[in-house]
């Protein structure tokens, strides 16, 4: 894990190989080296706050005041993915035996909690104060994440939370022989700039996605109104249709955005980004999301999500 952005660099978990033998494999395509960390290459494993994905024109109006937010990093072409990914996070709590590989005792989860602060004068266009916290809980077959934001300022603040992990299925150099399943009742309809259309036009009715073979498929799309399983979690699946093995990304609410990694400067289509998000892209500029993003002074917002191994 990188303290810059509290980003997961790797997640090594037990995996059954094609020959039936058990091994430990890395299931997250995170930053590969310090150069990628510094460049925030592809926002790998980014914790997204205080906004998710794109902010139209880098501007928004909140409580009657217009704010202009420049790109989070000067070399990025758009204002996107929030700036929590650029913060230096501090470990405030961790498992008492962090050096012990979790696969040695699968029944015993380990955890780490990190915190970061957003000051009213630290980010142009966002004059609000937040205390951010993330808790990662790891066991042999799952990685759970809880992201929290507390408004520590004197006025209400706009806040949306999300996660931007790239996930890989062992034995697959690309995603082309995998299939995707999204339990959605609605697909988000966007303009040419990948911004959702306004009002009800932002959604089209669907009866789920897939199982969809990913060969030749380019996705940079969001889906909403997710069907949940008996435990109240919605799960988006990426798996090998021949073996059934793969990964499930779960979330307790919100939408999911899927990006197949086309056009990445490094490791194009080697992994798929399955992004749990609380709100639509550009939620700060949408009247239909005003209540969803508003966080009153002293209030706390919590968003839970994670990844599970499909054996």
Coordinates of C-alpha atoms in Angstrom, one line a residue:
X1 CA 0.0 0.0 0.0
X2 CA 1.2 3.5 -0.8
X3 CA 0.7 6.2 1.9
X4 CA 0.3 8.7 -0.9
X5 CA -3.4 8.3 -1.6
X6 CA -3.7 5.2 0.6
X7 CA -3.8 3.2 -2.6
X8 CA -3.6 -0.5 -2.7
X9 CA -0.5 -1.5 -4.7
X10 CA -1.1 -5.3 -4.6
X11 CA -3.4 -7.9 -3.1
X12 CA -2.0 -11.4 -3.0
X13 CA -4.5 -14.1 -2.2
X14 CA -4.9 -17.9 -2.6
X15 CA -5.8 -18.9 -6.1
X16 CA -6.4 -22.3 -7.7
X17 CA -4.3 -22.6 -10.8
X18 CA -5.4 -24.2 -14.1
X19 CA -3.7 -27.4 -13.0
X20 CA -5.7 -27.5 -9.8
X21 CA -2.9 -26.6 -7.5
X22 CA -3.2 -23.8 -5.0
X23 CA -0.9 -20.8 -5.2
X24 CA -0.8 -17.1 -4.2
X25 CA -1.6 -14.6 -6.9
X26 CA -1.7 -10.8 -7.2
X27 CA -5.3 -9.8 -8.1
X28 CA -4.9 -6.0 -8.2
X29 CA -3.1 -4.2 -11.0
X30 CA -1.8 -1.3 -8.9
X31 CA 1.1 1.1 -9.4
X32 CA 4.1 -1.0 -10.4
X33 CA 6.8 1.4 -9.2
X34 CA 7.5 4.8 -7.7
X35 CA 7.3 6.5 -11.1
X36 CA 3.7 5.3 -11.5
X37 CA 2.9 6.4 -8.0
X38 CA 4.2 9.8 -8.6
X39 CA 2.4 10.1 -11.9
X40 CA -0.8 8.7 -10.5
X41 CA -0.8 6.6 -13.7
X42 CA -4.4 5.7 -14.6
X43 CA -5.6 6.5 -11.0
X44 CA -4.9 2.9 -10.0
X45 CA -6.7 1.9 -6.8
X46 CA -7.5 5.5 -6.2
X47 CA -9.8 6.4 -3.3
X48 CA -12.1 9.0 -4.9
X49 CA -13.1 11.9 -2.8
X50 CA -14.5 14.5 -2.5
X51 CA -15.9 13.8 -6.0
X52 CA -15.9 10.8 -8.3
X53 CA -14.9 10.6 -11.9
X54 CA -15.3 13.8 -14.0
X55 CA -16.4 17.3 -12.9
X56 CA -17.8 19.1 -15.9
X57 CA -15.6 22.0 -16.9
X58 CA -13.9 21.8 -13.5
X59 CA -16.7 23.8 -12.0
X60 CA -19.8 23.5 -9.8
X61 CA -22.3 25.7 -7.9
X62 CA -22.9 24.9 -4.2
X63 CA -25.3 26.9 -2.0
X64 CA -25.4 29.6 -4.7
X65 CA -21.6 30.0 -4.9
X66 CA -19.7 29.0 -8.1
X67 CA -16.4 27.2 -7.6
X68 CA -13.7 26.5 -10.2
X69 CA -11.6 23.4 -9.6
X70 CA -8.5 23.0 -11.8
X71 CA -7.3 19.5 -12.8
X72 CA -6.1 17.7 -9.7
X73 CA -2.7 17.2 -11.2
X74 CA -1.3 19.7 -13.7
X75 CA -0.6 17.1 -16.4
X76 CA -4.2 15.7 -16.3
X77 CA -6.5 17.0 -19.1
X78 CA -9.7 17.0 -17.0
X79 CA -10.8 17.6 -13.4
X80 CA -11.5 14.1 -12.3
X81 CA -11.3 11.4 -9.6
X82 CA -11.0 13.8 -6.6
X83 CA -7.9 14.8 -4.8
X84 CA -7.9 12.3 -1.9
X85 CA -5.6 10.2 -4.2
X86 CA -2.9 13.0 -3.8
X87 CA -3.0 13.3 -0.1
X88 CA -0.5 11.9 2.3
X89 CA -2.4 9.5 4.6
X90 CA -1.4 8.4 8.1
X91 CA -1.8 4.9 9.6
X92 CA -3.8 5.2 12.8
X93 CA -4.6 1.6 13.5
X94 CA -3.4 -1.7 12.2
X95 CA -3.4 -5.4 13.0
X96 CA -1.0 -6.4 15.7
X97 CA 0.9 -8.8 13.5
X98 CA 1.1 -7.1 10.1
X99 CA 4.1 -9.1 8.9
X100 CA 2.2 -12.4 9.0
X101 CA 0.9 -13.4 5.5
X102 CA -2.8 -13.7 5.7
X103 CA -2.8 -17.0 3.8
X104 CA -1.0 -18.7 6.7
X105 CA -4.2 -18.3 8.8
X106 CA -7.2 -17.7 6.5
X107 CA -9.7 -17.5 9.3
X108 CA -8.0 -14.5 10.9
X109 CA -8.6 -11.2 9.1
X110 CA -6.1 -8.4 9.3
X111 CA -6.9 -4.7 9.0
X112 CA -5.4 -1.2 8.6
X113 CA -7.0 2.2 9.1
X114 CA -5.6 5.4 7.6
X115 CA -6.6 9.0 7.9
X116 CA -6.1 12.2 5.9
X117 CA -7.4 15.8 6.2
X118 CA -8.8 18.3 3.7
X119 CA -8.3 21.9 4.8
X120 CA -10.5 24.7 3.4
X121 CA -7.5 26.4 1.8
X122 CA -5.6 23.3 0.5
X123 CA -7.4 22.7 -2.8
X124 CA -8.5 25.4 -5.2
X125 CA -12.2 25.5 -5.7
X126 CA -13.0 23.3 -2.7
X127 CA -13.2 25.6 0.4
X128 CA -14.4 22.9 2.8
X129 CA -12.9 21.0 5.7
X130 CA -13.1 17.2 5.7
X131 CA -11.6 14.4 7.8
X132 CA -11.2 11.3 5.6
X133 CA -10.7 7.7 6.9
X134 CA -10.3 4.4 5.1
X135 CA -10.3 0.9 6.7
X136 CA -9.0 -2.0 4.7
X137 CA -9.9 -5.5 6.0
X138 CA -8.2 -8.5 4.4
X139 CA -8.7 -12.2 4.7
X140 CA -7.7 -15.1 2.5
X141 CA -10.5 -14.6 0.0
X142 CA -11.6 -11.0 0.2
X143 CA -10.5 -7.4 0.5
X144 CA -13.1 -5.1 2.2
X145 CA -12.9 -1.3 2.2
X146 CA -14.9 1.3 4.2
X147 CA -14.3 4.9 3.2
X148 CA -15.6 7.6 5.5
X149 CA -15.8 11.4 5.2
X150 CA -16.6 13.7 8.2
X151 CA -17.5 17.3 7.6
X152 CA -15.3 19.1 10.2
X153 CA -16.1 22.6 8.9
X154 CA -18.8 25.1 9.8
X155 CA -20.8 24.9 6.6
X156 CA -22.3 22.1 4.5
X157 CA -19.9 20.6 2.0
X158 CA -20.4 18.6 -1.3
X159 CA -19.0 15.1 -1.0
X160 CA -19.1 11.9 -3.1
X161 CA -17.0 8.8 -2.5
X162 CA -15.7 6.0 -4.6
X163 CA -12.9 3.6 -5.5
X164 CA -11.0 3.1 -8.8
X165 CA -9.3 -0.4 -8.7
X166 CA -8.0 -2.3 -11.7
X167 CA -8.5 -6.0 -11.2
X168 CA -6.8 -8.9 -12.9
X169 CA -7.7 -12.6 -13.2
X170 CA -4.6 -14.8 -13.0
X171 CA -3.7 -16.7 -16.1
X172 CA -5.0 -13.9 -18.3
X173 CA -2.5 -11.5 -19.8
X174 CA -5.5 -9.4 -21.1
X175 CA -9.2 -9.3 -20.3
X176 CA -10.2 -10.6 -23.7
X177 CA -11.0 -14.1 -22.6
X178 CA -13.0 -13.0 -19.6
X179 CA -16.7 -12.1 -19.2
X180 CA -18.5 -9.4 -17.3
X181 CA -21.7 -9.5 -15.4
X182 CA -23.3 -6.4 -13.9
X183 CA -26.6 -6.7 -11.9
X184 CA -28.0 -3.4 -13.1
X185 CA -31.5 -2.3 -14.1
X186 CA -30.3 1.0 -15.6
X187 CA -27.4 2.1 -17.8
X188 CA -26.1 5.6 -17.6
X189 CA -26.4 7.5 -20.8
X190 CA -23.7 10.0 -21.5
X191 CA -22.7 12.7 -24.0
X192 CA -19.5 12.7 -26.0
X193 CA -17.5 13.8 -23.0
X194 CA -18.7 10.9 -20.9
X195 CA -20.9 13.2 -18.8
X196 CA -24.4 11.8 -17.9
X197 CA -27.3 13.5 -19.6
X198 CA -29.4 15.7 -17.5
X199 CA -32.5 14.6 -15.6
X200 CA -34.2 11.4 -16.5
X201 CA -32.4 11.2 -19.8
X202 CA -29.3 10.0 -17.8
X203 CA -30.7 6.5 -17.5
X204 CA -31.8 3.8 -19.9
X205 CA -33.6 0.7 -18.7
X206 CA -31.7 -2.6 -19.1
X207 CA -32.1 -6.1 -17.7
X208 CA -28.5 -6.5 -16.4
X209 CA -25.3 -6.8 -18.4
X210 CA -23.9 -10.2 -19.4
X211 CA -22.4 -12.5 -19.0
X212 CA -20.7 -10.3 -21.6
X213 CA -17.5 -11.6 -23.3
X214 CA -15.0 -8.8 -23.2
X215 CA -13.1 -9.6 -26.4
X216 CA -13.5 -6.6 -28.7
X217 CA -15.6 -4.7 -26.2
X218 CA -14.6 -1.2 -25.1
X219 CA -16.4 0.1 -21.9
X220 CA -16.2 3.3 -20.0
X221 CA -19.7 3.2 -18.7
X222 CA -21.7 3.4 -15.5
X223 CA -24.6 1.3 -14.3
X224 CA -27.2 2.0 -11.6
X225 CA -30.2 0.6 -9.8
X226 CA -28.1 -2.5 -8.9
X227 CA -29.8 -5.7 -7.8
X228 CA -28.5 -7.0 -4.5
X229 CA -27.9 -10.5 -3.2
X230 CA -29.4 -11.9 0.0
X231 CA -26.8 -10.2 2.1
X232 CA -27.7 -6.7 0.8
X233 CA -24.6 -6.4 -1.4
X234 CA -24.6 -5.8 -5.2
X235 CA -21.9 -7.7 -7.0
X236 CA -20.3 -7.1 -10.3
X237 CA -18.4 -10.1 -11.6
X238 CA -15.5 -10.6 -13.9
X239 CA -14.6 -14.2 -14.6
X240 CA -13.1 -16.9 -16.8
X241 CA -16.2 -18.6 -18.5
X242 CA -14.2 -21.8 -18.9
X243 CA -13.4 -22.2 -15.2
X244 CA -15.8 -19.9 -13.4
X245 CA -12.9 -18.4 -11.5
X246 CA -12.7 -14.7 -11.2
X247 CA -13.5 -11.7 -8.9
X248 CA -16.7 -10.1 -7.5
X249 CA -16.7 -6.4 -6.7
X250 CA -19.4 -5.7 -4.1
X251 CA -20.9 -2.5 -2.8
X252 CA -23.5 -1.6 -0.3
X253 CA -25.2 1.0 -2.5
X254 CA -24.6 3.5 -5.4
X255 CA -23.6 2.8 -9.0
X256 CA -20.7 0.9 -10.6
X257 CA -18.5 2.2 -13.4
X258 CA -16.7 -0.2 -15.6
X259 CA -13.6 0.7 -17.7
X260 CA -11.8 -1.8 -19.9
X261 CA -8.5 0.0 -19.9
X262 CA -8.5 0.9 -23.6
X263 CA -6.0 3.6 -24.3
X264 CA -3.9 3.3 -21.1
X265 CA -0.3 4.3 -21.5
X266 CA 0.8 1.2 -19.6
X267 CA -0.7 -2.3 -19.5
X268 CA -3.7 -1.5 -21.8
X269 CA -6.5 -4.0 -21.2
X270 CA -4.4 -6.1 -18.8
X271 CA -7.0 -5.5 -16.1
X272 CA -10.5 -4.1 -15.8
X273 CA -11.5 -1.2 -13.6
X274 CA -14.7 -2.0 -11.7
X275 CA -15.4 1.2 -9.7
X276 CA -18.0 1.4 -6.9
X277 CA -19.2 5.0 -6.7
X278 CA -21.8 6.6 -4.5
X279 CA -23.2 8.9 -7.1
X280 CA -23.4 9.7 -10.8
X281 CA -20.4 11.4 -12.5
X282 CA -20.6 15.2 -12.2
X283 CA -23.0 14.9 -9.2
X284 CA -22.0 18.3 -7.9
X285 CA -23.7 19.8 -11.0
X286 CA -26.9 17.8 -10.8
X287 CA -30.1 18.9 -9.0
X288 CA -31.1 15.2 -8.8
X289 CA -28.0 14.5 -6.8
X290 CA -28.0 17.6 -4.5
X291 CA -29.3 15.7 -1.5
X292 CA -26.9 12.8 -2.1
X293 CA -23.7 14.9 -2.1
X294 CA -24.7 17.3 0.7
X295 CA -22.8 16.7 4.0
X296 CA -23.8 18.9 6.9
X297 CA -21.4 20.1 9.5
X298 CA -20.4 17.3 11.9
X299 CA -22.1 14.6 9.7
X300 CA -20.3 11.5 8.6
X301 CA -20.8 9.6 5.3
X302 CA -19.7 6.0 5.0
X303 CA -19.4 3.9 1.8
X304 CA -18.5 0.2 2.0
X305 CA -17.3 -2.0 -0.9
X306 CA -14.8 -4.7 -1.6
X307 CA -13.5 -7.6 -3.7
X308 CA -14.1 -11.3 -3.3
X309 CA -12.4 -14.3 -5.0
X310 CA -14.8 -16.5 -7.0
X311 CA -13.3 -20.0 -6.5

